[in-house]
PDB file of C-alpha atoms in Angstrom:
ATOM      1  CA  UNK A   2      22.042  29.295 102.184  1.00 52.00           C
ATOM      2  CA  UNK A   3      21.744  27.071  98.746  1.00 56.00           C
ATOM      3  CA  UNK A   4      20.072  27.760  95.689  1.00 65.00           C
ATOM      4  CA  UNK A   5      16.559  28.419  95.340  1.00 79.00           C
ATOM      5  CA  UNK A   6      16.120  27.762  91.733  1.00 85.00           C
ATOM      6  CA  UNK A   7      17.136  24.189  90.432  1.00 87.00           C
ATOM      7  CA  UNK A   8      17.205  24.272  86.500  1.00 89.00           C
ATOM      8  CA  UNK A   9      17.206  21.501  84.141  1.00 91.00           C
ATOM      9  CA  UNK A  10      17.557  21.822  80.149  1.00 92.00           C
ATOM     10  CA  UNK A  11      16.230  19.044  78.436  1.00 90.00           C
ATOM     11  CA  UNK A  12      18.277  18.422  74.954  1.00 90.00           C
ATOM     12  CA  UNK A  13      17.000  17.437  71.441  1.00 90.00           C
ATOM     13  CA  UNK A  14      16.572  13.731  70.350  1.00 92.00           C
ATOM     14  CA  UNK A  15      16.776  13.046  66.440  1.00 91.00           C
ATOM     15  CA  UNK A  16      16.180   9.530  64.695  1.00 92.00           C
ATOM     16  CA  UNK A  17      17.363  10.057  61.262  1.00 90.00           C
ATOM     17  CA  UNK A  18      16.965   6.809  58.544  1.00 91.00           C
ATOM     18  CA  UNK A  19      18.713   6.116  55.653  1.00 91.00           C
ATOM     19  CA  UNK A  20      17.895   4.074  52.622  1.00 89.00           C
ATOM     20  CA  UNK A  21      20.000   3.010  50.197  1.00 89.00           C
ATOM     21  CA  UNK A  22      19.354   3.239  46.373  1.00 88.00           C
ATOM     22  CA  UNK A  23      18.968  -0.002  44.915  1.00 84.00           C
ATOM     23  CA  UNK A  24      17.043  -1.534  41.881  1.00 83.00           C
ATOM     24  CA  UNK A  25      14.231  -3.988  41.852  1.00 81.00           C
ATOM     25  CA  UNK A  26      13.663  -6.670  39.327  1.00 78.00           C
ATOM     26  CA  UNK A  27      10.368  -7.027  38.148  1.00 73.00           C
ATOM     27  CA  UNK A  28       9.428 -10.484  36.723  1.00 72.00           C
ATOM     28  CA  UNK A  29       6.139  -9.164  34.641  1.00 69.00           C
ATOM     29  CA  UNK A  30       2.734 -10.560  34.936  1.00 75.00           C
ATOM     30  CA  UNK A  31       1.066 -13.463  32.442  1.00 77.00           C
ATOM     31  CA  UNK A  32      -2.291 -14.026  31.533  1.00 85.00           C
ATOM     32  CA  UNK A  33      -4.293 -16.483  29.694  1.00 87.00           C
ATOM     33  CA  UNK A  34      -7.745 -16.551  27.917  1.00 89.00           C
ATOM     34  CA  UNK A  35      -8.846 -19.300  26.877  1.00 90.00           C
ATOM     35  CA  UNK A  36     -11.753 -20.070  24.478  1.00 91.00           C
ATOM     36  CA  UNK A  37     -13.972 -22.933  22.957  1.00 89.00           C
ATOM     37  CA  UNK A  38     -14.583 -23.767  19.442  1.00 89.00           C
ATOM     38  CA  UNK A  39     -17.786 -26.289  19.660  1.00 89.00           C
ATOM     39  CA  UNK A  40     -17.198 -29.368  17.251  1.00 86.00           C
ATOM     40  CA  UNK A  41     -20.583 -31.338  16.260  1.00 88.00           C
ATOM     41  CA  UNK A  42     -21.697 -34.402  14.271  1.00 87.00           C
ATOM     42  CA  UNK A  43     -22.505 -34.203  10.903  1.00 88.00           C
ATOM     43  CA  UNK A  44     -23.584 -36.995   8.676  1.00 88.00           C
ATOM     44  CA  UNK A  45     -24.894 -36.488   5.253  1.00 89.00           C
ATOM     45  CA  UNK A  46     -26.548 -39.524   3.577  1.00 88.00           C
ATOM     46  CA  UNK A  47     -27.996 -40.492  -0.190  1.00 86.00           C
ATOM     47  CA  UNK A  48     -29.877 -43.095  -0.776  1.00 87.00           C
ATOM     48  CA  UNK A  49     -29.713 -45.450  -4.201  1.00 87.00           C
ATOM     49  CA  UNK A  50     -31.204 -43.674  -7.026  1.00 86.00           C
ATOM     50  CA  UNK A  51     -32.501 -46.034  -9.955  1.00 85.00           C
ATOM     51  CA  UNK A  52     -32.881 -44.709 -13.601  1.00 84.00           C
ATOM     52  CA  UNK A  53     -35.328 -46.518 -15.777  1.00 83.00           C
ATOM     53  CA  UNK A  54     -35.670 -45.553 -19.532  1.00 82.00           C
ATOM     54  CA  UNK A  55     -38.541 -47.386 -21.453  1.00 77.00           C
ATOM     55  CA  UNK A  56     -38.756 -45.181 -24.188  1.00 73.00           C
ATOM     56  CA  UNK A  57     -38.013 -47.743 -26.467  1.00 74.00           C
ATOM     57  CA  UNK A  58     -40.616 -50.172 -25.248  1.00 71.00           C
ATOM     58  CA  UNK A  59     -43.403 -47.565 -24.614  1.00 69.00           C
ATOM     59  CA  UNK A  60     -42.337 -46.232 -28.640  1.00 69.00           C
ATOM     60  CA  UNK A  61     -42.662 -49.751 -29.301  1.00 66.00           C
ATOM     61  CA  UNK A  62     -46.689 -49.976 -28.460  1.00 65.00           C
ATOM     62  CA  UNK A  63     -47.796 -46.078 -28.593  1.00 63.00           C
ATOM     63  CA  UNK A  64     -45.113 -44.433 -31.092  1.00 60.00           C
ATOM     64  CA  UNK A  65     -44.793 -40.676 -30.136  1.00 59.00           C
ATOM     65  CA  UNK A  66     -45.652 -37.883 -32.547  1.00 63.00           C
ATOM     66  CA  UNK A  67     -42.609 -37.725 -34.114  1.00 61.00           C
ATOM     67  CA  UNK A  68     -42.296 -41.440 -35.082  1.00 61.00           C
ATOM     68  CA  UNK A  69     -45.857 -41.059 -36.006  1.00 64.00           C
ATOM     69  CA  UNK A  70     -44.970 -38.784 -38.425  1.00 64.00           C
ATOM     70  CA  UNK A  71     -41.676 -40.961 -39.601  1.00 72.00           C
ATOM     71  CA  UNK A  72     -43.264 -43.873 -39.933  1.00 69.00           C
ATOM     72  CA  UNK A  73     -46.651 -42.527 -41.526  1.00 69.00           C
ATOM     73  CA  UNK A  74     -43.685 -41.313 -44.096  1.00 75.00           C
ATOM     74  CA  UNK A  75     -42.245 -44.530 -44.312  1.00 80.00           C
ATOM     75  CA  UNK A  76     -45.577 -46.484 -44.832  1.00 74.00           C
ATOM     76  CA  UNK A  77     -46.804 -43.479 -47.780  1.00 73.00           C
ATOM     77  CA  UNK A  78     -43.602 -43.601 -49.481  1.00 77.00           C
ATOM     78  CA  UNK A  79     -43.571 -47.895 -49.120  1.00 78.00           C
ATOM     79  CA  UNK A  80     -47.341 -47.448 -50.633  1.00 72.00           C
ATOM     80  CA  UNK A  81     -46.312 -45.200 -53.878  1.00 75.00           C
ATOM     81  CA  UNK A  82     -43.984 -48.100 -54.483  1.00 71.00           C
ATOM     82  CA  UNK A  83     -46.435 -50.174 -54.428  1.00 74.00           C
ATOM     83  CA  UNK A  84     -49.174 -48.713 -55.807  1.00 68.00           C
ATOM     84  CA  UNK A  85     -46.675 -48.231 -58.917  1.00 76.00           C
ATOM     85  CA  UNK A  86     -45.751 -51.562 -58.969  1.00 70.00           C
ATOM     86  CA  UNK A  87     -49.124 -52.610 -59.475  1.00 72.00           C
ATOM     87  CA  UNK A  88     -50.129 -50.186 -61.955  1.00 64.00           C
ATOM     88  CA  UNK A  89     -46.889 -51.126 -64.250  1.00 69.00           C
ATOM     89  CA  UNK A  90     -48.327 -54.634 -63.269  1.00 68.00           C
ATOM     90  CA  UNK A  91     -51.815 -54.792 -64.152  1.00 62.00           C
ATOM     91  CA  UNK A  92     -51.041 -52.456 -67.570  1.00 64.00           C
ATOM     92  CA  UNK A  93     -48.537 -55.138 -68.290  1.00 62.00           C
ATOM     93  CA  UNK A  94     -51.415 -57.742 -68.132  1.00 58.00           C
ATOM     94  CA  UNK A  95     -54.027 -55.376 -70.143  1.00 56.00           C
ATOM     95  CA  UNK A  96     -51.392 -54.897 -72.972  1.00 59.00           C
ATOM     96  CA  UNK A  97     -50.854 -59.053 -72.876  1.00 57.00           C
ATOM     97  CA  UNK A  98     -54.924 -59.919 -71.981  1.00 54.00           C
ATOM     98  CA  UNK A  99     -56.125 -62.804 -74.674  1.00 53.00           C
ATOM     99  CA  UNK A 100     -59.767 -63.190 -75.487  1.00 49.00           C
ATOM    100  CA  UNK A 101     -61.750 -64.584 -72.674  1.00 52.00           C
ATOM    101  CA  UNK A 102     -59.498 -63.327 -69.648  1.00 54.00           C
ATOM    102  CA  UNK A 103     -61.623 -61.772 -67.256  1.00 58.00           C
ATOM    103  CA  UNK A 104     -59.401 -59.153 -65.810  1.00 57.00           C
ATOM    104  CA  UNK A 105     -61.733 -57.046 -63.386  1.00 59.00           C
ATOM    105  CA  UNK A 106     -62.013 -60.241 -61.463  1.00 65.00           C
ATOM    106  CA  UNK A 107     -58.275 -60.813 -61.613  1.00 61.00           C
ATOM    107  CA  UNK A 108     -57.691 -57.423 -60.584  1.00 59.00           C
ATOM    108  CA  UNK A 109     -60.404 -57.723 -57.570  1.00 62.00           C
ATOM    109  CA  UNK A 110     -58.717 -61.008 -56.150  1.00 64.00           C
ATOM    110  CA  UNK A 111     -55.020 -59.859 -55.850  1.00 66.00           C
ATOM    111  CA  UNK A 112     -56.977 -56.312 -53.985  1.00 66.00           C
ATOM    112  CA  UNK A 113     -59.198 -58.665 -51.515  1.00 60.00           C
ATOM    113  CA  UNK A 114     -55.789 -60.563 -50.762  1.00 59.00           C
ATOM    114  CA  UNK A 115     -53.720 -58.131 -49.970  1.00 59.00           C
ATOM    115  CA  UNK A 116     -55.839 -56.098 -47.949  1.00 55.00           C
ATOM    116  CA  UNK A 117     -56.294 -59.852 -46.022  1.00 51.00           C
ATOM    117  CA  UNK A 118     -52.600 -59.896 -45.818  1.00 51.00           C
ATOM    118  CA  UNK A 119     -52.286 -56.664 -44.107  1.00 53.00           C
ATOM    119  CA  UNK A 120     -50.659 -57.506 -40.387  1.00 47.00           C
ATOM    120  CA  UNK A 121     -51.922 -55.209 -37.360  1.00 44.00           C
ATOM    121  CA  UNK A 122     -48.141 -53.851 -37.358  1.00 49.00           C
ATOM    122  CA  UNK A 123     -49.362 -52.249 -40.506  1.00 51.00           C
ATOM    123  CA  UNK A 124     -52.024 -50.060 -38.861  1.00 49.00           C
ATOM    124  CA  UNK A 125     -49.846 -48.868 -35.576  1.00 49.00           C
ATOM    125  CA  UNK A 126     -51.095 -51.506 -33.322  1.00 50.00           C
ATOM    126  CA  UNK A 127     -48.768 -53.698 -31.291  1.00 53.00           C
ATOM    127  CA  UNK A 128     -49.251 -55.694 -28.226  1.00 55.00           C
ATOM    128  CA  UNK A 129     -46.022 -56.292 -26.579  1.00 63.00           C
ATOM    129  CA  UNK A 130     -43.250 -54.237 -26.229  1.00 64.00           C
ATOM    130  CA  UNK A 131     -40.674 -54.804 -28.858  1.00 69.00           C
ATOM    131  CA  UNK A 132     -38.152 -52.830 -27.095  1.00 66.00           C
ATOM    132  CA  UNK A 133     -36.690 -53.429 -23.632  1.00 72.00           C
ATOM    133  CA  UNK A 134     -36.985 -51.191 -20.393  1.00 76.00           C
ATOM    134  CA  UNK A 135     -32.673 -49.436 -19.741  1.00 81.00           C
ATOM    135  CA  UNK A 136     -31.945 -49.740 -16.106  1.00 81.00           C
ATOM    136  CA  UNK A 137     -29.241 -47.568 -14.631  1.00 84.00           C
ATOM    137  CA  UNK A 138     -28.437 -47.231 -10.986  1.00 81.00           C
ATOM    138  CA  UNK A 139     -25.878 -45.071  -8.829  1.00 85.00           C
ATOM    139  CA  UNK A 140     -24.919 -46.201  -5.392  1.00 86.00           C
ATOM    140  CA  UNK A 141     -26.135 -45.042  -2.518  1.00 84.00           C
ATOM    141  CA  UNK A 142     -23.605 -42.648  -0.010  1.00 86.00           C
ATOM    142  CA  UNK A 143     -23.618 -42.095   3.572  1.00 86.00           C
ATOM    143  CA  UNK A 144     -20.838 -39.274   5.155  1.00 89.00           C
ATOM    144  CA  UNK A 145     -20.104 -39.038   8.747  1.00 90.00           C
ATOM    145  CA  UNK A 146     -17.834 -36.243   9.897  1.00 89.00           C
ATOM    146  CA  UNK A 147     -17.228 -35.496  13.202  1.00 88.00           C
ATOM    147  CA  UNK A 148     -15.361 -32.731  14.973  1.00 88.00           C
ATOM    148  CA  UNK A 149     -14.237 -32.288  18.610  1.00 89.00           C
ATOM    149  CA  UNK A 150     -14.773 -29.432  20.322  1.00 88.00           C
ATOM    150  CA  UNK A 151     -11.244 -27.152  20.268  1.00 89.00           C
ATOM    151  CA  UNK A 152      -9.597 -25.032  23.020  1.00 89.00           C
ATOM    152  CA  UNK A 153      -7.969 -22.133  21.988  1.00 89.00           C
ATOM    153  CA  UNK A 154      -5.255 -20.279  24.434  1.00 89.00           C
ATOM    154  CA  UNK A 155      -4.316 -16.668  24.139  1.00 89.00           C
ATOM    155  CA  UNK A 156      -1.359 -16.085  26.359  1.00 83.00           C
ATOM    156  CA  UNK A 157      -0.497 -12.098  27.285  1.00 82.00           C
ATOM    157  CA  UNK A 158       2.970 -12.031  28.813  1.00 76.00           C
ATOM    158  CA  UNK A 159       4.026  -8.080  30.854  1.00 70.00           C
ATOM    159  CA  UNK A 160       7.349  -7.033  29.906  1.00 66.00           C
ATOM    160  CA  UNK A 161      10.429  -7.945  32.651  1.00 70.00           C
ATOM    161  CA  UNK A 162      13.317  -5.210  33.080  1.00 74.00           C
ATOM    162  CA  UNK A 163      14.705  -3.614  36.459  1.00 78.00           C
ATOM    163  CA  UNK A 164      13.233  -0.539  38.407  1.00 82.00           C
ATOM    164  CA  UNK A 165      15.521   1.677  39.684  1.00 83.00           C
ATOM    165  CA  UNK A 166      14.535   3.229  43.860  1.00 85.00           C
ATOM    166  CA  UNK A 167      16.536   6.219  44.603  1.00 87.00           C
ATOM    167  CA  UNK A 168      18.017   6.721  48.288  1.00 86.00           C
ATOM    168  CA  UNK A 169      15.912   8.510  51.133  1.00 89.00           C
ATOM    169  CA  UNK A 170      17.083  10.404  54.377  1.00 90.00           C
ATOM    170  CA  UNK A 171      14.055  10.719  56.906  1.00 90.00           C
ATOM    171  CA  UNK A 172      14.907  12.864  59.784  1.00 88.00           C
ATOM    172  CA  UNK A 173      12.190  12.640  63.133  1.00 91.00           C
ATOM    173  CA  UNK A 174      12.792  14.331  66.480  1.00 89.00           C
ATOM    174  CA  UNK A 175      12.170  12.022  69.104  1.00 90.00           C
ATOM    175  CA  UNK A 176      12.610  14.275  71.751  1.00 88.00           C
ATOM    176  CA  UNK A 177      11.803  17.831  71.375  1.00 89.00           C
ATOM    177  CA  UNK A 178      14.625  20.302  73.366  1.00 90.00           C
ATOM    178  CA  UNK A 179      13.277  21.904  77.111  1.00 91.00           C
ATOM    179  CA  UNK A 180      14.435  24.030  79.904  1.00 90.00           C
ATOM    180  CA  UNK A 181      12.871  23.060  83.210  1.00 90.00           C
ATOM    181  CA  UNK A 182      13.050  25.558  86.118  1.00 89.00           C
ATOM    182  CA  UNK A 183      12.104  24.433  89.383  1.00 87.00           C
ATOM    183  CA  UNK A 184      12.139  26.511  92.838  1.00 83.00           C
ATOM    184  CA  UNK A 185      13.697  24.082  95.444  1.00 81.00           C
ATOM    185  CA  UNK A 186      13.415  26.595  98.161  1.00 76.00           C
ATOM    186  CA  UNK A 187      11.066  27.443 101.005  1.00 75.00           C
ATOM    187  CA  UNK A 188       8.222  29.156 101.418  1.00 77.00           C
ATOM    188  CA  UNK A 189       8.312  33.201 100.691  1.00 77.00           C
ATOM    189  CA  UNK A 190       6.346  34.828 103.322  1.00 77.00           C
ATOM    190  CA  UNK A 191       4.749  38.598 103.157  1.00 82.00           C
ATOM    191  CA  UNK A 192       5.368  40.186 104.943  1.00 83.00           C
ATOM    192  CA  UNK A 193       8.447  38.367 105.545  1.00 78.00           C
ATOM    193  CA  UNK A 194       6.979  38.816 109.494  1.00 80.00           C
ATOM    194  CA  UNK A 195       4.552  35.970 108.541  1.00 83.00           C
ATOM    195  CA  UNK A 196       6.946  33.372 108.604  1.00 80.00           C
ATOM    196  CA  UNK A 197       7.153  31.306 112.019  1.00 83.00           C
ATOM    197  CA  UNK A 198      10.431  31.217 112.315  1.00 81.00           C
ATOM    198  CA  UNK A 199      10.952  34.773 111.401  1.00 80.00           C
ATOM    199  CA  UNK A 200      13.914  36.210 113.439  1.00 81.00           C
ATOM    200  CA  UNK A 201      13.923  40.126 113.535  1.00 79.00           C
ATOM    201  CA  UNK A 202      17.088  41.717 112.366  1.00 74.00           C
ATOM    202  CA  UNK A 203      18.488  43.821 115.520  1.00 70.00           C
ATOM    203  CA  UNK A 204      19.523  46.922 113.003  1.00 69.00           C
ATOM    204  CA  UNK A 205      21.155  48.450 116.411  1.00 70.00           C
ATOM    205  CA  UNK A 206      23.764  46.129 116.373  1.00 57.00           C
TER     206      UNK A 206
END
């Protein structure tokens, strides 16, 4: 008679993975911003700017206050003179007068003609401009500046070096270890009688 029992035993699998250590070189990053400066036109213009002095004309018709005042000087001190003159004159002729001179009426005359004499310069008043108009001028400017517009780039480099991996051992079972146990016989019968082809033992013999 063989074996009833039929066992199996079912070993362990295990993968196991190595990596080696090794370095990795790292080539950084770079980045760029980049930013606009806008430009423009610009244009700046003067135009010609004429100077005209008539002082001395417009002094020359309508004096101002202060050559008023000059010349009233001028004509008061010019009139003592005169005045002097005229007195030493006519005394002259009463010191020197013969019988029969009529003086009053000599004295009347040479008043009447010089009052006649008088020009209107005399009293202030004038007519045309004795003095001329000063012109002065300054050219005229025109500026045009113009800018372009300007790009400005800000580049940001990452450092560059080597990084360093250490080595790994990864173990994984695969197959996980078994005993299998299987009954290769027949069929067990009680009481053992059961069975069809049950053969009683003779115990006599």
């Amino acid at each position: 008679m063989g074996p009833l029992i039929e066992i199996t035993t079912v070993p362990i699998e295990i993968e196991m993975k190595t990596t080696n250590a090794h370095l990795v070189y790292s080539r950084g990053t770079a980045e760029v911003e980049i930013s606009r400066d806008k430009g423009g036109l610009n244009i700046k213009s003067r135009p010609i700017k004429l100077n005209v002095d008539s002082f001395q004309a417009q002094s020359s018709i309508r004096p101002t206050t202060a050559q008023s005042v000059k010349q009233a000087a001028q004509a008061g001190k010019q009139a003592a003179y005169q005045a002097t003159a005229t007195y030493a004159k006519r005394g002259q002729l009463v010191m020197d007068a013969k019988l029969g001179q009529e003086l009053i009426t000599h004295f009347a005359q040479e008043t009447q003609d010089a009052h006649l004499g008088r020009s209107l310069d005399e009293f202030g008043l004038g007519f045309l401009p004795e003095g001329g108009i000063d012109l002065d001028w300054e050219p005229g400017q025109m500026q045009i500046r113009y800018e372009m517009d300007k790009l400005n780039f800000d580049w940001k480099t990452g450092g560059q070096g080597f990084e360093f991996v250490p080595g790994d051992i990864e173990f994984s079972v695969t197959q996980r270890p078994e005993v299998i146990i299987k009954y290769v016989g027949g069929a067990l019968y009680v009481p053992p009688s059961a069975d069809p082809n049950y053969e009683p033992v003779d115990v006599r013999a």
